[in-house]
Coordinates of C-alpha atoms and ligand atoms in Angstrom, one line a residue:
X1 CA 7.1 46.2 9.4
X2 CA 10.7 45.8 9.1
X3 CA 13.3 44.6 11.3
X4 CA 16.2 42.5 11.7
X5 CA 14.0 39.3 12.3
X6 CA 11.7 40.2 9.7
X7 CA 14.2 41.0 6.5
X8 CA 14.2 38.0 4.3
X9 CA 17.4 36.0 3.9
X10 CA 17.8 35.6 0.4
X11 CA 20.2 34.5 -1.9
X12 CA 18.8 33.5 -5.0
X13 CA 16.0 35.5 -6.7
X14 CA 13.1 33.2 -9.1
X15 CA 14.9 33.7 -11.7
X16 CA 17.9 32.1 -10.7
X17 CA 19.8 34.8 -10.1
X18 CA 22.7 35.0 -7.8
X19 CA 21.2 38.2 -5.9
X20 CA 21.6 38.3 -2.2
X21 CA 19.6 40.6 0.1
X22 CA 21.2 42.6 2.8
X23 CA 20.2 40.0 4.9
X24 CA 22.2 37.5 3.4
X25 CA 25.4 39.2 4.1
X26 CA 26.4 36.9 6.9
X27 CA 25.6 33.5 5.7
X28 CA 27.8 34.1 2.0
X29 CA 31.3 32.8 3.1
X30 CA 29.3 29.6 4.2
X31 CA 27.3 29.5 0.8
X32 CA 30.5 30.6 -1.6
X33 CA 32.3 27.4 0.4
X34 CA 29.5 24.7 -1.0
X35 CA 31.2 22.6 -3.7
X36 CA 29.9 22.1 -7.1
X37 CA 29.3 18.3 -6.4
X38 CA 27.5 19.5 -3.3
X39 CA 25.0 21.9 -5.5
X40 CA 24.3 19.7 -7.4
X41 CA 23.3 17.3 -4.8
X42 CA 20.7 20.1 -3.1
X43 CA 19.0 20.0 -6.7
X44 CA 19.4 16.3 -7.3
X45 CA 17.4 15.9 -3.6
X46 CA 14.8 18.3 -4.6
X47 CA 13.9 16.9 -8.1
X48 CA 13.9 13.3 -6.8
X49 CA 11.5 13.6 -3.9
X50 CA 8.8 15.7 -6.0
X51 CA 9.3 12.9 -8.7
X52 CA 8.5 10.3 -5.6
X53 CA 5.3 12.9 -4.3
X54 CA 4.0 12.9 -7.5
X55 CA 4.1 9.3 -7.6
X56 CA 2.8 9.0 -4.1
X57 CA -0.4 11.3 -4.6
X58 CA -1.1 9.4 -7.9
X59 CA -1.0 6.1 -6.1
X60 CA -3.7 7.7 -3.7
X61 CA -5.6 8.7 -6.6
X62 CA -5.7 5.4 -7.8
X63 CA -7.2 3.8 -4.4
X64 CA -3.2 2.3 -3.1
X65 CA -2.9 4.7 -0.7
X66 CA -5.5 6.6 2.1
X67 CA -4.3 9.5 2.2
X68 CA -1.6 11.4 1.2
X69 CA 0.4 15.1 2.1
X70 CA 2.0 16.6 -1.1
X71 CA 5.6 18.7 -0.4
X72 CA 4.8 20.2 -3.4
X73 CA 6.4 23.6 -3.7
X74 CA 8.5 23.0 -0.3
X75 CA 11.5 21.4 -1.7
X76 CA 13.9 23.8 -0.8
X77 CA 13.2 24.4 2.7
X78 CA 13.1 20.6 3.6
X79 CA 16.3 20.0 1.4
X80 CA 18.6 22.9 2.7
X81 CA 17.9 22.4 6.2
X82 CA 17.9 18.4 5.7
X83 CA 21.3 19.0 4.4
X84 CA 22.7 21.6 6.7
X85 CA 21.8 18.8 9.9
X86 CA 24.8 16.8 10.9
X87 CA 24.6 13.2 11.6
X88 CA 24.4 13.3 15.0
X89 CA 21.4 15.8 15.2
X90 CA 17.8 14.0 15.6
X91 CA 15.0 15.2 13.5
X92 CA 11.6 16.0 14.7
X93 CA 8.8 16.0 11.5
X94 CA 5.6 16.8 11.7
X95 CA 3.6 15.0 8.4
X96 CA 5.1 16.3 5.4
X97 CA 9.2 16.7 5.5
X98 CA 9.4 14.0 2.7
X99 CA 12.5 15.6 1.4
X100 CA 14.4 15.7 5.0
X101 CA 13.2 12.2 6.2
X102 CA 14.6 11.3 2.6
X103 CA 17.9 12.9 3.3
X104 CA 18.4 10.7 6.4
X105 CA 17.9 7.5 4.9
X106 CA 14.0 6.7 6.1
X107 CA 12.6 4.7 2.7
X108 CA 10.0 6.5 1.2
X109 CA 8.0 3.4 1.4
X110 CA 8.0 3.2 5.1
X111 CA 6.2 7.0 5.0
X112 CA 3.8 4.9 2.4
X113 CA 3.4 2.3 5.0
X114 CA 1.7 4.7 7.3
X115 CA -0.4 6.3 4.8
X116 CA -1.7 3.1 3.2
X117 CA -2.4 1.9 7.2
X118 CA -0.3 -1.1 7.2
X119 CA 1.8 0.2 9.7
X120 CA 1.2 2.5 12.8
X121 CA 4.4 4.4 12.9
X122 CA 6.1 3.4 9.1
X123 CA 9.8 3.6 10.8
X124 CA 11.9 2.4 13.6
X125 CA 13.4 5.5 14.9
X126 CA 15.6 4.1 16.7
X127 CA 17.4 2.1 13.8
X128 CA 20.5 3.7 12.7
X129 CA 19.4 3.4 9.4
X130 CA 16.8 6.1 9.7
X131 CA 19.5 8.6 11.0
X132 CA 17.8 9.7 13.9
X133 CA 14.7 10.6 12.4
X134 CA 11.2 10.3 14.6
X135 CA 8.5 9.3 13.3
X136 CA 5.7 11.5 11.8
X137 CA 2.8 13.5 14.0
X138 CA -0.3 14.0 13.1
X139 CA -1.3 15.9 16.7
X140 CA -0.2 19.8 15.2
X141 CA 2.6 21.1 17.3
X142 CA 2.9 17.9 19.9
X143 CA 6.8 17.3 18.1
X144 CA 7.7 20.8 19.0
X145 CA 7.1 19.7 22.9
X146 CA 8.8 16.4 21.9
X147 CA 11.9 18.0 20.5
X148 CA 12.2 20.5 23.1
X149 CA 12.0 17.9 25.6
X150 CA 14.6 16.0 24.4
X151 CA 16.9 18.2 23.7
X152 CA 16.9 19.0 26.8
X153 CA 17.6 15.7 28.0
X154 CA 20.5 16.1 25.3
X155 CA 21.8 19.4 26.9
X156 CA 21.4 17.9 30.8
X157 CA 22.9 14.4 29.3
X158 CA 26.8 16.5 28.5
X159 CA 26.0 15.6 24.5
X160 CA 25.4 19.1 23.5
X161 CA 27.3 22.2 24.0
X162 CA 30.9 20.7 25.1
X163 CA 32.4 22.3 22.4
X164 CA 32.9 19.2 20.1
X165 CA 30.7 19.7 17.2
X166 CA 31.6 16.4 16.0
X167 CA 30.2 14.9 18.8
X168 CA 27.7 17.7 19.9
X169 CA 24.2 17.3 19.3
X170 CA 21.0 19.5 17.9
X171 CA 17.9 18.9 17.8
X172 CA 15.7 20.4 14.2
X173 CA 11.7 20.2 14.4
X174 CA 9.8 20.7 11.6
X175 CA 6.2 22.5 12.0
X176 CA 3.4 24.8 10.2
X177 CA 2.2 28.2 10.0
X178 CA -0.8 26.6 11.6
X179 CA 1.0 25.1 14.3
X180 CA 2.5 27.8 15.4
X181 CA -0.9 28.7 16.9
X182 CA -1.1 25.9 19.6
X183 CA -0.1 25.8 22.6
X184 CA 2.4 23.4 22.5
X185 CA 4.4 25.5 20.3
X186 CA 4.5 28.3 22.9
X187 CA 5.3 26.3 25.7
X188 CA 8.2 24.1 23.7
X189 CA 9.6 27.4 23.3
X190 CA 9.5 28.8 26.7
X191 CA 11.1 26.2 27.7
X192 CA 13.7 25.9 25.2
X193 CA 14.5 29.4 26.4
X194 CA 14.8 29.2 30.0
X195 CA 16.8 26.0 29.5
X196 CA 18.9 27.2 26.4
X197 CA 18.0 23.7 24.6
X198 CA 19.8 22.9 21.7
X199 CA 16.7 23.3 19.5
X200 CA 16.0 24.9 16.3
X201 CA 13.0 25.6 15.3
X202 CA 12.0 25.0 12.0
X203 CA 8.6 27.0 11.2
X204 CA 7.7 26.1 7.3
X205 CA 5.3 28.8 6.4
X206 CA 3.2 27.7 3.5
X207 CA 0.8 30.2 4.1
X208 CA -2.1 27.8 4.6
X209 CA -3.6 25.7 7.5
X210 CA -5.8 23.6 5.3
X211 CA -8.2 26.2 4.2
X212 CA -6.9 29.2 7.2
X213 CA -4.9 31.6 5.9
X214 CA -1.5 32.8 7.3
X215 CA -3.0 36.3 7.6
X216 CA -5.6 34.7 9.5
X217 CA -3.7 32.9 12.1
X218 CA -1.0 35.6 12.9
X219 CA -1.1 39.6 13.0
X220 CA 2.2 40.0 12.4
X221 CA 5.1 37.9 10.5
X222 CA 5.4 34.3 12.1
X223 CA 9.4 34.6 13.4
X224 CA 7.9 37.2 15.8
X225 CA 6.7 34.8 18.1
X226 CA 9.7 33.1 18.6
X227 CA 11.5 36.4 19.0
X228 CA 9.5 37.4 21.5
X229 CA 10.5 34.1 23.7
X230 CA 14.2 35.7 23.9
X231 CA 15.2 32.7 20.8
X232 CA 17.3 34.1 18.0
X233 CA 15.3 33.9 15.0
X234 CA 15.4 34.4 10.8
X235 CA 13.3 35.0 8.2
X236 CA 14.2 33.2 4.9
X237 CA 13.0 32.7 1.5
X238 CA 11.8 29.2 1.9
X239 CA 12.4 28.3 -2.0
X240 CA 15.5 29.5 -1.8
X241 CA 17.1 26.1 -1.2
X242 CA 21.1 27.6 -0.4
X243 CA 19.5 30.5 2.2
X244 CA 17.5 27.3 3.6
X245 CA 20.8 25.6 4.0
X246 CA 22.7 28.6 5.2
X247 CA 20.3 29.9 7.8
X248 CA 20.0 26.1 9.2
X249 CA 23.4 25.4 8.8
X250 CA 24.4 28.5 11.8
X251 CA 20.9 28.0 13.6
X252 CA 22.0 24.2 14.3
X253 CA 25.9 24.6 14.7
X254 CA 25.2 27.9 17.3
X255 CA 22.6 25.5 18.9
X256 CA 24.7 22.5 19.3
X257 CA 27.6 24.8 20.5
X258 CA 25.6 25.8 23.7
X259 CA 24.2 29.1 22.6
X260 CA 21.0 28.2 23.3
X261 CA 17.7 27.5 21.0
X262 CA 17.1 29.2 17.3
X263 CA 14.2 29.4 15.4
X264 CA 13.8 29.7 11.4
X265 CA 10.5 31.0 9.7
X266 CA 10.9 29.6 5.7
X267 CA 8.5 31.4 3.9
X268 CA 7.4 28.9 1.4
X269 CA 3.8 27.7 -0.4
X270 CA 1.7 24.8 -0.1
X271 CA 1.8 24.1 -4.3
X272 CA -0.7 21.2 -3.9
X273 CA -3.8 20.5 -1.7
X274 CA -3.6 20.1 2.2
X275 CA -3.8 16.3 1.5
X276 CA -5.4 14.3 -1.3
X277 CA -8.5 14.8 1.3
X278 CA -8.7 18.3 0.6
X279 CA -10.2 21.0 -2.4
X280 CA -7.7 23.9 -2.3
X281 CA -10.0 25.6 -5.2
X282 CA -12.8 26.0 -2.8
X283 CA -10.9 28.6 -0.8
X284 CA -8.2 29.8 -2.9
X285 CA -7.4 31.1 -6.5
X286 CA -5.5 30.3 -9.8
X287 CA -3.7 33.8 -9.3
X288 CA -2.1 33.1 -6.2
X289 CA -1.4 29.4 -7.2
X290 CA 0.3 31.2 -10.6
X291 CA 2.3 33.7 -9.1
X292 CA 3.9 30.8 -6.6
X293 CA 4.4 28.8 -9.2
X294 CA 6.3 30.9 -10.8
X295 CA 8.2 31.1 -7.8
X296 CA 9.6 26.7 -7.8
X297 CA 12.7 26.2 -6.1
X298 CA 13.6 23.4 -8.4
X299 CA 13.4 25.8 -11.4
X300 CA 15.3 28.1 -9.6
X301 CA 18.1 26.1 -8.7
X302 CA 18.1 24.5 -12.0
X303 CA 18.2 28.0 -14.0
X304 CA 21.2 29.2 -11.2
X305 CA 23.0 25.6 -12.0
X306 CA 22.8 26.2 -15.7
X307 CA 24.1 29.9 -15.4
X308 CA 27.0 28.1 -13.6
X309 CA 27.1 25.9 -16.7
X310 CA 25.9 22.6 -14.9
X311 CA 25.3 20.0 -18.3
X312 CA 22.3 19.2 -20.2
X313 CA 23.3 15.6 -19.1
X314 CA 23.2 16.3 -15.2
X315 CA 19.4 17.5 -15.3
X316 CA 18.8 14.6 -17.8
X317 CA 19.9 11.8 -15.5
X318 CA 18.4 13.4 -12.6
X319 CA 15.4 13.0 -14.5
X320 CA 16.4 9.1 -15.2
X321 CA 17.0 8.8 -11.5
X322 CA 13.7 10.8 -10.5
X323 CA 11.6 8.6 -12.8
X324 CA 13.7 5.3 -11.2
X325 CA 12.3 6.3 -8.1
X326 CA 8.9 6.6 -8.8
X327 CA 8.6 3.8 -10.5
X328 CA 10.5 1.6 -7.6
X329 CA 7.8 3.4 -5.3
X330 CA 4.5 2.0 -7.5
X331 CA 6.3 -1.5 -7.8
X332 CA 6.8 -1.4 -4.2
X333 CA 4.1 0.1 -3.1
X334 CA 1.5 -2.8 -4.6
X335 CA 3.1 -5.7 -3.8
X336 CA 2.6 -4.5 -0.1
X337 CA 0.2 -6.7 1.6
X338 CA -2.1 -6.8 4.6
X339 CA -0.6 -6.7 8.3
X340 CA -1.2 -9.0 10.4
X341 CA -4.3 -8.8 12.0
X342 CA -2.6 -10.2 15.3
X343 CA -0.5 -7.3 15.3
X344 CA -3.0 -4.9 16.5
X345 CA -2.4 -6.2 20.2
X346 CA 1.1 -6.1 19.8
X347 CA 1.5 -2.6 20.8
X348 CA -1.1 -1.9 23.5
X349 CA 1.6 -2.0 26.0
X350 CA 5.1 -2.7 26.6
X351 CA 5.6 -5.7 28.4
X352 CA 3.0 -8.6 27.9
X353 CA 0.0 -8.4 29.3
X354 CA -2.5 -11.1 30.6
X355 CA -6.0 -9.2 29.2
X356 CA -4.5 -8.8 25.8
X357 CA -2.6 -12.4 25.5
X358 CA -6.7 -13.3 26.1
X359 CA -7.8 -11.3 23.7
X360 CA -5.6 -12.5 21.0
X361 CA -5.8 -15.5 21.6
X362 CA -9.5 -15.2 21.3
X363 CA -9.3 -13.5 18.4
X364 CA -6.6 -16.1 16.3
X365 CA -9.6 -18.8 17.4
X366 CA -12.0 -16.8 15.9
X367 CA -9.8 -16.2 12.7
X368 CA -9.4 -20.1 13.0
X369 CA -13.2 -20.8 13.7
X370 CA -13.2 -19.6 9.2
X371 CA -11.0 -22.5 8.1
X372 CA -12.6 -25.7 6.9
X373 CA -16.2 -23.7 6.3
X374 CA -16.8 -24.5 10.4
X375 CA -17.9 -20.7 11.1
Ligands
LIG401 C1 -4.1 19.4 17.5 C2 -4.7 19.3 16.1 N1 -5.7 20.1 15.8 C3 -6.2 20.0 14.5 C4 -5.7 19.1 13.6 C5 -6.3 19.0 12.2 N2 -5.4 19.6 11.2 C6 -4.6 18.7 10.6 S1 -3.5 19.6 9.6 C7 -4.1 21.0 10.0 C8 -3.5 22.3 9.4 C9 -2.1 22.5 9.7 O1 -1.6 23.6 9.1 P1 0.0 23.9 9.2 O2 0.4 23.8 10.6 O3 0.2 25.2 8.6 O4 0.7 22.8 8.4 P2 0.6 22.4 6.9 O5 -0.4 21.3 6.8 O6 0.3 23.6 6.1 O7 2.0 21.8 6.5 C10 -5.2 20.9 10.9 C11 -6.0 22.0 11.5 C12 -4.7 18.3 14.1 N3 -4.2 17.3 13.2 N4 -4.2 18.4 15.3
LIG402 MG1 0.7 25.6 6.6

């Protein structure tokens, strides 16, 4: 089926070619204005963070970590819409935007933190350092609500849609193919609607939910739904990392500016497992994996850069600075030791509370009663 929300915005083809689809028409003054130093940045981000997932996934492998979500393959749909959010927008993730939380400034190792279970949340969202970036969800489509909800509170608070996009706030949340089936979803987005909440919704398709196909979970293409809730929405070639910039770029300036919610289906693929929990060859086959290989956003952007003449030395220290990375990750990583065991009462609730202060103190005797041999 074809129409305007389903036509793919497009501006690079696999090969690297400059070759923008119809589409694309209205997002190419934005992407002729993006400086070399700034193209090379969108590569530079993607080729880091999948030298840091690599890392990540082998640390699992190697008993460091419990678990682990590769972004393998999703590069450029986490890095051009990381990019096109301005400082003052807050990000919504669900579990695997590795690349945006990257982008604004969450360490990689707090994300490690969570996954290794020496931390329940990894970040403090509320530090400026993490540039407004909440923490991950593992509840599928709970975020959307989340977002929705606050940018609401945004909209009804006079921070969004005055007309001062310096000052003017969107919200971006970040959610599945599989997500897009719960509840959550919908209602986020009925509300977003009614209330013309400065959210965009940022649907990465990678075509699996664990082991559910996309054709599975939807009869027709994904940024239907949103559509259908009255929300502007576009179809783009997820590993297209400048149409994932573009397209966010609008979505989130046209949000903040008062026009009310947008929503973004990246068609993208899942390169690795689900998580280091999972065995994508039991439901899925080397073609498929093959042709979206072929398909890398990083190779892409690399073989458009070097049309454009970008050095052999550029891609060589980006290597350097990949590998520098990874490696600070492992060092890191290790030397990472146990939380306090006291530290699992800390968080039950708010304020102090009598029943807990009992319960750890009980429990810092009992961890006591071990010293001197005495248990
Ligand atoms: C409410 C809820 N139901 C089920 C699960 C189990 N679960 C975890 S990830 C996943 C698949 C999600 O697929 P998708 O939304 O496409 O995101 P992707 O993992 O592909 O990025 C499921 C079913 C969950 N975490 N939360
Ligand atoms: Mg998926």
């Amino acid at each position: 089926m074809t129409s305007p929300e389903t036509e793919l915005v497009r501006v690079l083809e696999a090969d690297g070619r400059f070759a923008p689809s119809p589409a694309a028409e209205r997002y190419l003054p934005l992407i002729e204005a993006i400086s070399d130093a700034e193209l090379e940045q969108l590569y530079r981000d993607m080729a880091v963070i999948r030298a840091i997932d690599t890392q990540a996934t082998n640390l699992q492998r190697q008993g460091q970590l419990a678990l682990w979500p590769p972004s393998r393959g999703q590069e450029a749909a986490q890095v051009g819409s990381g990019r096109a959010a301005r400082a003052q927008d807050t990000i919504f993730p669900s579990y695997r935007e590795h690349a945006v939380t990257r982008i604004r400034g969450v360490d990689p190792v707090d994300i490690i933190k969570l996954m290794r279970g020496v931390s329940h949340g990894g970040w403090d969202p509320t530090d400026p350092k993490n540039g407004n970036t909440r923490l991950y969800t593992l509840v599928l489509g709970s975020q959307v609500l989340h977002a929705t909800g606050f940018a609401m509170g945004r909209l009804f608070d006079g921070r969004s849609g005055t007309g001062d996009l310096d000052r003017d706030e969107a919200v971006i949340v970040y959610y599945g193919d599989g997500a897009s089936s719960q509840g959550d979803v919908h209602e986020a987005m009925v509300f977003a609607a009614s209330y013309q909440a400065p959210t965009v919704f940022f649907l990465q398709n990678n075509h699996w939910a664990i082991s559910v196909p996309v054709s599975t979970q939807s009869r027709v293409p994904l940024v239907q739904r949103s559509a259908g809730y009255g929300i502007p929405s576009v179809r783009v070639d997820g590993n297209d990392v400048l149409a994932s910039y573009a397209v966010s770029r609008i979505a989130l300036d046209e949000a903040r500016s008062g026009q009310g919610p947008r929503a973004i289906e990246a068609v993208t693929y899942r390169l690795g497992a689900h998580t280091t929990s999972d065995d994508p060859t039991k439901y899925r086959g080397n073609d498929e994996e093959e042709s979206w290989a072929l398909r890398d956003p990083i190779t892409r952007m690399r073989a458009f850069l070097e049309g454009r003449g970008a050095s052999a030395s550029f891609f060589d220290e980006v290597d350097e600075e990949g590998a520098d990375a990874a490696e600070d990750l492992r060092a890191r990583t290790v030397e990472l030791g146990p939380p306090p065991v006291s530290r699992m009462f800390d968080h039950v609730y708010s304020d102090p509370h009598p029943l807990i202060e009992e319960q750890k103190a009980w429990q810092a005797r009992y961890e006591a009663s071990f010293e001197g041999g005495q248990a």
